Coordinates of C-alpha atoms and ligand atoms in Angstrom, one line a residue:
Chain A
M1 CA 14.8 -20.3 56.5
L2 CA 11.5 -18.9 57.7
C3 CA 11.1 -16.0 60.0
W4 CA 10.1 -18.1 63.0
R5 CA 13.3 -20.0 62.8
Y6 CA 15.3 -16.9 62.7
C7 CA 13.6 -15.8 65.8
A8 CA 14.3 -19.2 67.4
D9 CA 18.0 -18.7 66.8
L10 CA 17.9 -15.3 68.4
E11 CA 15.8 -16.6 71.2
R12 CA 18.4 -19.2 72.0
I13 CA 21.1 -16.6 72.0
N14 CA 19.1 -14.5 74.4
M15 CA 18.5 -17.5 76.6
L16 CA 22.2 -18.0 76.8
R17 CA 22.6 -14.4 77.7
E18 CA 20.1 -14.8 80.6
I19 CA 22.5 -17.3 82.1
T20 CA 25.3 -14.9 81.7
I21 CA 23.8 -12.2 83.7
G22 CA 22.8 -14.7 86.2
Q23 CA 20.4 -13.3 88.6
Y24 CA 22.3 -10.4 89.9
Y25 CA 20.5 -7.0 89.7
P26 CA 23.1 -4.3 89.8
V27 CA 21.8 -1.4 91.9
D28 CA 23.2 0.1 95.1
S29 CA 21.2 -0.8 98.3
V30 CA 21.9 -1.8 101.9
L31 CA 21.3 -5.3 100.9
H32 CA 23.8 -5.2 98.0
R33 CA 26.4 -3.8 100.3
M34 CA 25.7 -6.3 103.0
D35 CA 28.2 -9.1 103.7
P36 CA 27.3 -12.2 101.8
R37 CA 27.6 -14.3 104.9
T38 CA 24.9 -12.2 106.5
K39 CA 22.7 -12.8 103.5
L40 CA 23.3 -16.5 103.4
F41 CA 22.5 -16.8 107.1
G42 CA 19.4 -14.6 106.7
T43 CA 18.1 -16.8 103.9
M44 CA 18.5 -19.9 106.0
V45 CA 16.8 -18.2 108.9
Y46 CA 14.0 -17.2 106.7
I47 CA 13.5 -20.7 105.3
V48 CA 13.5 -22.1 108.8
S49 CA 11.0 -19.5 109.9
L50 CA 8.6 -20.5 107.0
F51 CA 8.5 -24.0 108.4
L52 CA 7.9 -22.7 111.9
A53 CA 4.8 -20.8 110.8
D54 CA 1.6 -22.8 111.2
N55 CA -1.1 -20.2 111.1
V56 CA -2.2 -17.1 109.3
W57 CA -0.4 -14.7 111.7
G58 CA 2.9 -16.5 111.2
Y59 CA 2.6 -16.2 107.4
A60 CA 1.5 -12.6 107.8
A61 CA 4.7 -11.9 109.8
A62 CA 6.8 -13.7 107.1
A63 CA 5.1 -11.6 104.4
V64 CA 5.8 -8.4 106.2
F65 CA 9.5 -9.3 106.7
L66 CA 9.8 -10.3 103.0
A67 CA 8.1 -7.1 101.8
V68 CA 10.4 -4.9 103.9
V69 CA 13.5 -6.8 102.6
I70 CA 12.4 -6.5 99.0
R71 CA 11.8 -2.8 99.5
L72 CA 15.3 -2.4 101.0
S73 CA 16.9 -4.3 98.1
R74 CA 15.6 -1.8 95.6
V75 CA 15.1 -4.6 93.1
P76 CA 11.8 -4.4 91.2
V77 CA 9.3 -7.0 92.4
S78 CA 8.8 -8.2 88.9
F79 CA 12.3 -9.7 89.1
M80 CA 11.4 -11.7 92.2
V81 CA 8.3 -12.9 90.5
R82 CA 10.2 -14.0 87.5
G83 CA 11.9 -16.7 89.7
L84 CA 8.5 -18.2 90.4
K85 CA 8.0 -19.2 86.8
A86 CA 10.5 -22.0 87.3
I87 CA 8.6 -23.6 90.2
L88 CA 5.1 -23.1 88.7
F89 CA 4.8 -26.8 87.9
L90 CA 6.0 -27.9 91.4
L91 CA 3.6 -25.4 92.9
L92 CA 0.6 -26.8 90.9
I93 CA 1.4 -30.4 91.9
S94 CA 1.9 -29.7 95.6
V95 CA -1.2 -27.5 95.8
S96 CA -3.4 -30.1 94.1
F97 CA -2.1 -32.9 96.2
N98 CA -2.8 -31.0 99.4
L99 CA -6.2 -29.9 98.0
F100 CA -7.5 -33.2 97.1
L101 CA -5.8 -35.7 99.4
T102 CA -6.3 -34.2 102.8
D103 CA -8.9 -35.8 105.0
G104 CA -11.4 -33.7 106.9
E105 CA -14.7 -31.8 106.7
E106 CA -15.9 -32.0 103.1
L107 CA -16.6 -28.7 101.4
F108 CA -17.6 -30.0 97.9
R109 CA -16.8 -32.8 95.5
I110 CA -15.8 -32.8 91.9
W111 CA -16.3 -36.3 90.5
V112 CA -14.3 -38.6 92.8
L113 CA -12.2 -35.7 94.2
R114 CA -13.1 -34.5 97.6
V115 CA -12.1 -31.0 98.6
T116 CA -12.0 -30.5 102.3
K117 CA -11.7 -27.5 104.6
E118 CA -8.4 -28.8 105.9
G119 CA -7.2 -29.4 102.3
V120 CA -7.9 -25.8 101.3
R121 CA -6.0 -24.6 104.3
M122 CA -3.1 -26.9 103.7
A123 CA -2.9 -26.1 100.0
G124 CA -3.0 -22.4 100.7
F125 CA -0.2 -22.5 103.2
M126 CA 1.8 -24.8 101.0
A127 CA 1.6 -22.4 98.1
V128 CA 2.4 -19.4 100.2
R129 CA 5.4 -21.2 101.8
L130 CA 6.8 -22.2 98.4
I131 CA 6.3 -18.7 97.0
F132 CA 8.0 -17.0 99.9
L133 CA 10.8 -19.5 99.9
V134 CA 11.6 -18.8 96.2
M135 CA 11.2 -15.1 96.6
G136 CA 13.3 -15.0 99.7
S137 CA 16.2 -16.8 98.1
S138 CA 15.8 -14.7 95.0
V139 CA 16.5 -11.6 97.2
M140 CA 19.8 -13.1 98.0
T141 CA 20.8 -14.1 94.5
L142 CA 19.6 -10.8 93.1
T143 CA 21.6 -8.7 95.5
T144 CA 24.8 -10.8 95.6
T145 CA 27.2 -11.5 92.8
P146 CA 28.1 -15.1 92.3
N147 CA 31.6 -14.3 93.3
Q148 CA 30.6 -12.7 96.6
L149 CA 28.4 -15.7 97.2
T150 CA 31.4 -18.1 96.7
D151 CA 33.5 -15.9 99.0
G152 CA 30.8 -16.0 101.6
L153 CA 30.4 -19.7 101.3
E154 CA 34.2 -20.3 101.6
K155 CA 34.4 -18.2 104.7
S156 CA 31.3 -19.6 106.3
L157 CA 32.3 -23.2 105.7
G158 CA 35.9 -22.5 106.7
F159 CA 35.5 -24.6 109.8
L160 CA 35.2 -27.7 107.5
K161 CA 38.9 -27.3 106.7
K162 CA 39.6 -28.8 110.1
I163 CA 38.2 -32.1 108.9
K164 CA 40.2 -31.9 105.7
V165 CA 37.4 -30.7 103.3
P166 CA 39.2 -28.7 100.6
V167 CA 37.0 -25.7 101.0
H168 CA 39.3 -23.2 99.4
E169 CA 39.8 -25.4 96.3
M170 CA 36.1 -26.0 95.9
A171 CA 35.4 -22.3 96.2
M172 CA 38.2 -21.5 93.7
I173 CA 36.8 -24.0 91.2
M174 CA 33.3 -22.5 91.7
S175 CA 34.4 -19.0 91.2
I176 CA 36.5 -19.8 88.1
A177 CA 33.5 -21.7 86.7
L178 CA 31.3 -18.8 87.4
R179 CA 33.8 -16.4 85.9
F180 CA 34.0 -18.6 82.7
I181 CA 30.3 -19.2 82.1
P182 CA 29.6 -15.6 80.8
I183 CA 32.8 -15.6 78.8
L184 CA 31.9 -18.9 77.1
V185 CA 28.4 -17.8 76.5
E186 CA 29.6 -14.6 74.8
E187 CA 31.9 -16.7 72.8
T188 CA 29.1 -19.1 71.8
D189 CA 27.1 -16.2 70.7
K190 CA 29.8 -14.8 68.5
I191 CA 30.7 -18.2 67.0
M192 CA 27.1 -18.9 66.3
K193 CA 26.8 -15.6 64.5
A194 CA 30.0 -16.1 62.6
Q195 CA 28.8 -19.6 61.3
M196 CA 25.3 -18.4 60.6
A197 CA 26.9 -15.7 58.4
R198 CA 28.3 -18.6 56.5
G199 CA 24.9 -20.2 56.1
A200 CA 25.0 -22.5 59.1
D201 CA 21.7 -23.9 60.2
F202 CA 21.5 -25.2 63.8
E203 CA 17.8 -26.1 63.7
S204 CA 16.6 -28.3 60.9
G205 CA 17.3 -31.9 60.1
G206 CA 17.2 -35.1 62.1
L207 CA 19.2 -35.9 65.1
V208 CA 22.3 -36.9 63.2
Q209 CA 22.1 -33.8 61.0
K210 CA 21.7 -31.6 64.1
A211 CA 24.6 -33.2 65.8
K212 CA 26.7 -32.6 62.7
S213 CA 25.6 -29.0 62.5
M214 CA 27.0 -28.5 66.0
V215 CA 30.6 -29.3 64.9
P216 CA 31.3 -25.8 63.5
L217 CA 30.1 -24.4 66.8
L218 CA 31.8 -26.8 69.2
V219 CA 35.2 -27.0 67.7
P220 CA 36.0 -23.2 67.9
L221 CA 34.3 -23.2 71.3
F222 CA 36.5 -26.0 72.7
I223 CA 39.6 -24.5 71.3
S224 CA 38.9 -21.2 72.8
A225 CA 38.0 -22.7 76.2
F226 CA 41.2 -24.7 76.3
R227 CA 43.2 -21.7 75.3
R228 CA 41.6 -19.6 78.0
A229 CA 42.1 -22.3 80.6
T230 CA 45.9 -22.5 79.8
D231 CA 46.1 -18.7 79.8
L232 CA 44.5 -18.5 83.1
A233 CA 46.6 -21.2 84.6
M234 CA 49.7 -19.4 83.4
A235 CA 48.5 -16.1 84.7
M236 CA 47.8 -17.6 88.1
E237 CA 51.2 -19.3 88.2
A238 CA 52.9 -16.0 87.1
R239 CA 51.3 -14.5 90.2
C240 CA 52.5 -17.3 92.4
Y241 CA 49.2 -19.0 93.1
H242 CA 49.9 -22.1 95.1
G243 CA 46.6 -23.0 96.7
G244 CA 44.8 -21.6 99.7
E245 CA 47.6 -22.0 102.2
G246 CA 48.5 -18.6 103.7
R247 CA 46.6 -16.8 101.0
T248 CA 45.1 -13.4 102.0
K249 CA 42.3 -11.6 100.2
M250 CA 42.4 -8.2 98.7
K251 CA 38.9 -7.5 99.9
P252 CA 38.5 -9.6 103.1
L253 CA 35.0 -10.1 104.2
R254 CA 34.4 -7.9 107.2
Y255 CA 31.2 -7.4 109.1
A256 CA 30.0 -3.8 109.3
G257 CA 27.3 -2.1 111.4
R258 CA 24.6 -3.1 109.0
D259 CA 25.5 -6.7 109.3
Y260 CA 25.2 -6.6 113.1
A261 CA 21.9 -4.8 112.7
A262 CA 20.8 -7.5 110.3
Y263 CA 21.6 -10.3 112.8
L264 CA 19.7 -8.5 115.5
T265 CA 16.8 -8.2 113.1
Y266 CA 17.0 -12.0 112.4
A267 CA 16.8 -12.7 116.1
A268 CA 13.9 -10.4 116.6
Y269 CA 12.1 -11.9 113.6
M270 CA 12.6 -15.4 114.8
G271 CA 11.4 -14.3 118.2
V272 CA 8.2 -13.0 116.7
M273 CA 7.7 -16.2 114.6
A274 CA 8.2 -18.4 117.7
A275 CA 5.9 -16.2 119.8
V276 CA 3.2 -16.3 117.1
R277 CA 3.4 -20.1 117.0
V278 CA 3.1 -20.4 120.7
V279 CA 0.4 -17.8 121.3
F280 CA -2.1 -18.5 118.5
Chain B
M1 CA 19.4 1.0 46.3
A2 CA 21.0 -2.1 47.8
I3 CA 20.9 -1.5 51.5
K4 CA 18.6 0.9 53.3
V5 CA 18.5 1.4 57.0
E6 CA 15.6 3.4 58.4
N7 CA 15.5 4.7 62.0
L8 CA 17.4 1.7 63.3
T9 CA 17.4 1.4 67.1
F10 CA 18.9 -1.5 69.0
I11 CA 18.9 -2.2 72.7
Y12 CA 20.9 -5.0 74.2
N13 CA 19.3 -7.0 77.1
Q14 CA 16.1 -5.1 76.8
G15 CA 13.8 -5.4 79.8
T16 CA 16.7 -6.3 82.2
A17 CA 18.8 -4.3 84.5
L18 CA 21.6 -4.4 81.9
E19 CA 19.7 -2.6 79.2
Q20 CA 22.2 -0.9 76.8
K21 CA 21.2 1.2 73.9
A22 CA 23.7 0.3 71.2
L23 CA 22.1 2.0 68.2
D24 CA 19.9 5.1 68.3
D25 CA 17.8 6.1 65.3
V26 CA 20.4 5.4 62.6
S27 CA 19.4 5.9 59.0
F28 CA 21.4 5.7 55.8
E29 CA 21.3 4.1 52.3
I30 CA 24.2 2.4 50.6
P31 CA 23.9 2.2 46.8
D32 CA 25.3 -0.8 44.9
G33 CA 29.0 -0.8 44.4
Q34 CA 30.0 1.7 47.0
F35 CA 33.0 1.3 49.3
V36 CA 31.9 2.5 52.7
G37 CA 34.2 3.0 55.7
L38 CA 32.6 2.7 59.1
I39 CA 34.4 4.4 61.9
G40 CA 33.6 5.2 65.5
H41 CA 35.1 4.9 69.0
T42 CA 35.2 1.6 70.8
G43 CA 31.7 0.7 71.8
S44 CA 30.0 3.1 69.4
G45 CA 27.9 0.4 67.8
K46 CA 29.7 -0.5 64.6
S47 CA 29.7 -4.2 65.1
T48 CA 26.1 -4.2 66.2
L49 CA 25.2 -2.2 63.2
I50 CA 26.8 -4.5 60.6
Q51 CA 25.3 -7.6 62.3
H52 CA 21.9 -6.1 61.5
L53 CA 22.7 -5.8 57.9
N54 CA 22.6 -9.6 57.3
G55 CA 19.9 -10.3 59.8
L56 CA 22.0 -11.8 62.7
V57 CA 20.4 -9.3 65.1
K58 CA 16.8 -8.3 65.1
P59 CA 16.3 -4.6 65.4
T60 CA 14.5 -3.2 68.5
G61 CA 13.0 -0.5 66.3
G62 CA 13.3 0.6 62.7
K63 CA 13.7 -1.2 59.4
I64 CA 16.4 -2.7 57.2
L65 CA 15.7 -3.0 53.5
Y66 CA 17.8 -5.1 51.2
N67 CA 17.0 -4.4 47.5
G68 CA 13.7 -2.8 48.7
E69 CA 12.6 -5.8 50.8
D70 CA 12.2 -5.7 54.5
I71 CA 14.6 -8.3 55.9
C72 CA 12.5 -8.6 59.1
G73 CA 9.4 -9.2 57.2
E74 CA 7.3 -12.3 57.5
G75 CA 8.8 -15.2 55.6
Y76 CA 11.8 -13.3 54.4
N77 CA 14.6 -15.8 53.5
L78 CA 17.4 -14.9 55.8
R79 CA 19.7 -17.7 54.8
Q80 CA 19.6 -16.4 51.3
L81 CA 20.3 -12.9 52.6
R82 CA 23.3 -14.1 54.5
S83 CA 24.7 -15.6 51.4
K84 CA 24.3 -12.3 49.6
V85 CA 25.5 -10.1 52.3
G86 CA 28.8 -11.7 53.5
L87 CA 30.0 -10.8 56.9
V88 CA 33.6 -11.4 58.1
F89 CA 33.9 -11.2 61.8
Q90 CA 36.7 -9.6 63.7
Y91 CA 38.2 -12.9 65.0
P92 CA 38.9 -15.7 62.6
E93 CA 39.1 -18.0 65.6
H94 CA 35.4 -17.8 65.8
Q95 CA 34.8 -19.5 62.5
L96 CA 37.7 -21.9 61.7
F97 CA 36.8 -25.4 62.6
E98 CA 37.7 -27.9 59.9
V99 CA 40.6 -30.2 59.6
D100 CA 42.2 -28.3 56.7
V101 CA 42.1 -24.9 55.1
I102 CA 40.3 -25.9 52.0
S103 CA 37.5 -27.8 53.8
D104 CA 36.9 -24.9 56.0
V105 CA 36.4 -22.6 53.0
C106 CA 34.1 -25.1 51.5
Y107 CA 31.7 -24.9 54.5
G108 CA 30.0 -21.7 53.3
P109 CA 29.3 -22.7 49.7
R110 CA 28.3 -26.2 50.8
N111 CA 25.6 -24.6 53.0
L112 CA 24.3 -23.0 49.8
G113 CA 23.5 -26.4 48.5
L114 CA 25.9 -26.3 45.5
S115 CA 27.3 -29.3 43.8
E116 CA 30.6 -30.6 45.3
E117 CA 32.6 -29.6 42.2
E118 CA 31.2 -26.1 42.3
V119 CA 31.9 -25.9 46.0
H120 CA 35.5 -26.8 45.5
A121 CA 35.9 -24.5 42.5
R122 CA 34.6 -21.6 44.5
A123 CA 36.8 -22.4 47.5
E124 CA 39.9 -22.6 45.4
D125 CA 39.0 -19.3 43.7
A126 CA 38.4 -17.6 47.0
L127 CA 41.7 -18.9 48.5
R128 CA 43.6 -17.6 45.5
L129 CA 41.9 -14.3 45.7
V130 CA 43.0 -13.7 49.3
G131 CA 46.5 -14.8 48.4
M132 CA 46.7 -18.1 50.2
K133 CA 49.2 -20.3 48.4
E134 CA 48.3 -23.9 47.5
K135 CA 50.8 -25.4 49.9
Y136 CA 48.7 -24.2 52.8
W137 CA 45.5 -25.7 51.5
D138 CA 45.9 -29.0 53.3
Q139 CA 47.2 -27.6 56.5
S140 CA 45.2 -27.3 59.7
P141 CA 43.7 -23.8 59.9
F142 CA 44.8 -23.7 63.6
E143 CA 48.5 -24.0 62.6
L144 CA 48.4 -20.8 60.5
S145 CA 49.6 -17.4 61.6
G146 CA 47.1 -14.7 62.6
G147 CA 47.3 -13.0 59.2
Q148 CA 46.9 -16.3 57.4
K149 CA 43.9 -17.3 59.5
R150 CA 42.3 -14.0 58.7
R151 CA 42.8 -14.6 55.0
V152 CA 41.2 -18.0 55.3
A153 CA 38.3 -16.5 57.2
I154 CA 37.8 -13.9 54.5
A155 CA 38.0 -16.6 51.8
G156 CA 35.4 -18.6 53.7
V157 CA 32.9 -15.8 53.2
L158 CA 34.1 -14.8 49.7
A159 CA 33.5 -18.4 48.5
M160 CA 29.8 -17.8 48.9
N161 CA 30.0 -15.1 46.2
P162 CA 28.3 -12.4 48.2
E163 CA 27.0 -9.2 46.6
V164 CA 28.0 -7.2 49.6
L165 CA 31.1 -7.8 51.6
I166 CA 31.2 -6.5 55.2
L167 CA 34.5 -6.7 57.1
D168 CA 34.8 -6.0 60.8
E169 CA 38.3 -4.8 61.5
P170 CA 39.9 -7.2 59.1
T171 CA 43.4 -5.8 59.7
A172 CA 43.5 -5.7 63.5
G173 CA 46.7 -7.4 64.7
L174 CA 48.3 -7.6 61.3
D175 CA 51.8 -6.4 60.4
P176 CA 51.9 -3.4 58.0
R177 CA 52.6 -5.6 54.9
G178 CA 49.8 -8.0 55.7
R179 CA 47.4 -5.2 56.3
D180 CA 48.2 -3.6 53.0
E181 CA 48.0 -6.9 51.2
I182 CA 44.6 -7.7 52.6
L183 CA 43.2 -4.2 52.0
D184 CA 44.6 -4.1 48.5
Q185 CA 42.9 -7.4 47.7
I186 CA 39.6 -6.2 49.2
E187 CA 39.9 -3.1 47.0
M188 CA 40.6 -5.2 44.0
L189 CA 37.6 -7.4 44.6
H190 CA 35.5 -4.3 45.1
K191 CA 36.7 -2.9 41.7
E192 CA 36.7 -6.2 39.7
R193 CA 33.4 -7.6 40.9
G194 CA 31.7 -4.3 41.7
M195 CA 31.1 -5.7 45.1
T196 CA 29.6 -3.3 47.6
T197 CA 32.1 -3.2 50.5
I198 CA 31.7 -2.1 54.1
L199 CA 34.9 -1.9 56.0
V200 CA 35.1 -1.3 59.8
S201 CA 38.5 0.0 60.8
H202 CA 40.2 2.2 63.3
S203 CA 42.8 3.3 60.9
M204 CA 42.0 6.7 59.5
E205 CA 44.8 6.3 56.9
D206 CA 43.2 3.2 55.5
M207 CA 39.8 4.9 55.4
A208 CA 41.1 7.9 53.5
R209 CA 42.8 5.6 51.1
Y210 CA 40.1 3.1 50.3
A211 CA 36.7 4.4 51.2
D212 CA 34.4 6.3 48.8
R213 CA 32.3 7.3 51.8
L214 CA 32.6 7.4 55.5
L215 CA 30.0 6.7 58.1
V216 CA 30.9 7.9 61.6
M217 CA 29.2 6.4 64.6
N218 CA 29.3 8.1 68.0
H219 CA 27.5 6.6 71.0
G220 CA 25.1 4.6 68.8
K221 CA 24.2 7.6 66.7
K222 CA 25.3 8.4 63.2
A223 CA 27.5 11.5 63.6
F224 CA 28.8 12.1 60.1
D225 CA 28.2 10.7 56.6
G226 CA 30.1 11.9 53.6
T227 CA 33.2 11.5 51.5
P228 CA 36.4 11.0 53.6
K229 CA 37.4 14.6 52.7
E230 CA 34.1 16.0 53.9
V231 CA 34.3 14.0 57.1
F232 CA 37.9 14.7 57.9
R233 CA 37.2 18.4 57.6
H234 CA 35.5 18.0 61.0
Y235 CA 38.7 16.7 62.6
K236 CA 38.1 18.8 65.7
E237 CA 34.7 17.2 66.3
L238 CA 36.1 13.8 65.4
E239 CA 38.8 14.3 68.1
Q240 CA 36.1 14.9 70.6
M241 CA 34.6 11.5 69.7
G242 CA 37.9 9.8 70.4
L243 CA 38.7 9.7 66.7
A244 CA 41.1 11.7 64.5
A245 CA 41.9 12.7 61.0
P246 CA 44.8 11.0 59.1
Q247 CA 48.2 12.1 60.3
V248 CA 48.9 14.0 57.0
T249 CA 45.8 16.1 57.4
Y250 CA 47.4 17.4 60.6
V251 CA 50.6 18.1 58.8
V252 CA 48.8 19.9 56.1
H253 CA 46.8 22.0 58.5
A254 CA 50.0 22.9 60.4
L255 CA 51.6 23.9 57.1
R256 CA 48.6 26.1 56.2
E257 CA 48.9 27.8 59.6
R258 CA 52.5 28.6 58.7
G259 CA 51.2 30.3 55.6
L260 CA 51.8 27.6 53.0
E261 CA 49.0 27.6 50.4
I262 CA 48.0 24.0 50.2
D263 CA 44.6 22.3 49.9
E264 CA 43.2 21.6 53.4
D265 CA 41.3 18.6 52.2
I266 CA 44.3 16.4 51.8
T267 CA 43.9 13.0 53.4
T268 CA 46.5 10.7 52.0
V269 CA 50.3 10.9 51.8
E270 CA 50.3 10.6 48.0
E271 CA 48.0 13.6 47.7
A272 CA 50.1 15.6 50.2
R273 CA 53.3 14.7 48.2
D274 CA 51.8 15.9 44.9
A275 CA 50.3 19.0 46.5
L276 CA 53.6 19.9 48.2
L277 CA 55.6 19.4 45.1
A278 CA 53.2 21.6 43.2
V279 CA 53.4 24.3 45.8
L280 CA 57.2 24.2 46.1
R281 CA 57.7 24.2 42.4
R282 CA 55.6 27.3 42.0
P283 CA 57.7 30.5 41.4
G284 CA 57.9 32.6 44.6
K285 CA 58.3 29.6 46.9
D286 CA 61.2 31.3 48.7
Q287 CA 58.9 33.4 50.8
H288 CA 57.9 30.3 52.8
A289 CA 61.2 28.5 52.9
Ligands
LIG1 N1 26.6 -9.0 73.5 C1 26.3 -7.8 74.1 N2 25.6 -7.7 75.2 C2 25.4 -6.5 75.8 N3 25.9 -5.3 75.3 C3 26.6 -5.4 74.2 C4 26.9 -6.6 73.6 N4 27.7 -6.3 72.5 C5 27.9 -5.0 72.5 N5 27.3 -4.4 73.6 C6 27.3 -3.0 73.9 O1 26.8 -2.3 72.8 C7 27.6 -1.2 72.5 C8 28.1 -1.2 71.1 O2 28.9 -2.3 70.9 P1 29.6 -2.7 69.6 O3 30.3 -4.0 69.8 O4 28.7 -2.6 68.5 O5 30.7 -1.5 69.5 P2 31.9 -1.3 68.3 O6 31.7 0.0 67.8 O7 31.9 -2.5 67.4 O8 33.2 -1.3 69.2 P3 34.7 -1.9 68.9 O9 35.3 -0.8 68.1 O10 35.3 -2.0 70.2 O11 34.5 -3.2 68.1 C9 28.7 -1.1 73.5 O12 28.3 -0.2 74.5 C10 28.7 -2.5 74.1 O13 29.0 -2.5 75.5
LIG2 MG1 33.3 -4.1 67.1

């Protein structure tokens, strides 16, 4: 086994770890303490506002809003930017489509591709919109643990229970899944190491060989997952879990002053965005 | 000069919010054939340290040399290293996967590319070494008891004929007899094959009894390094690290405080018995009685 392959093994383990941590960035800030519903709603408001903006001033207002929010979250900007890597491809495609396929006053030509003034404008706005969109939603996922997020969703979508949507059950499934992902990732890491210590090689060989080499990893993983699932089910039963009916929460979501302040800010922000659109 | 660790530092999740320094500038050298005990409070970095020794984790800083060669060097054959430095993890559940015990033990030697006869011969040897009776060989490893699983896991690594055997808390969750049996077998292997052995354990009694040398980890740093007697002399500092000396050492110290002239470096019950008998048989014992 050459060195690069050894690095690849580790790289894979690290990648798994990245999923574990999810996105959450654990510091204490106003945004971290805010009710997840407020943040969910805020993200939606922000996304809508981005589609409302149709000129430079609108985007400037959105930029200021985003900058202030990022500042308040106390999460390093580099973490927000990290999320952009995932959409780089999408960004490139949409920018080039807008750049080359928009009709209007021609600026210059490269071979058969015409670049127009309108195209440049559209492409620029498109890029900014996408970037802000991703960064805006990153703020939410970076400041909210997956469990808080599920809680927030359950409560916000509670009205759907009236039309017999099993909101509680879905939220429970989601939070258990979220709870289990890091555990299983840790477990995978340990099993991989234990088998690598016995000379396992998860990399080389053809497809069949590779699939075969996964058996020593998957068997212990499944066994452990099933064991954990039964244990959890028993622990839940032992504590009288019987679905969402009449269940109360230890930490019920409750709006605080900062949440009301946030909603007021949203209203003001939307007001500004609407005004900018009308005035300019 | 089998294993040499130089200024080893390791940080988990480097570059993220969850950065965690698990090892901090650790250096030591383990000569061939030594029986080293590794102790330290929970989370002190023991498991992280031993995973470095067979290249499962890449150091953030520092070097690890095996027989003088840098194991992180370009083109170093890590699979070969892992067959020489056998590592038994804490939980056998992490490695048992085959339909029966014997096939599971065959997995390691087979990965070495040996002939099928050689693989079986080694697996059978290893199973006998750890005291697994033949009637269990065709059973599913998942139907065994905790102690038996652990034996099979140890056999799975022994079957690769390692030069160095590292065991991460091999006795956790075993009954006293099972614990003694496994440790005695490890000691026998160590003596018969001259195998370098590194044992992680939370039992100070076991350490005093089996180890030639103790390495003490505290918050990722090496705190003490010496023979068990030397290390347990610092029992007050050990206590501050959440560790302790063996129970008998406390008894011996208490006896000394009462004026009994007994060697303070006693760490095992056998030594204490002999020393006490010697003291009590000496003329003039009445003054202490
Ligand atoms: N996979 C991991 N990801 C992040 N941090 C980890 C990981 N594994 C261990 N750590 C951290 O590294 C430090 C050292 O852990 P390690 O497992 O080496 O301790 P240990 O001495 O083996 O403890 P124990 O006696 O409980 O087995 C701990 O603070 C732990 O929280
Ligand atoms: Mg450990």
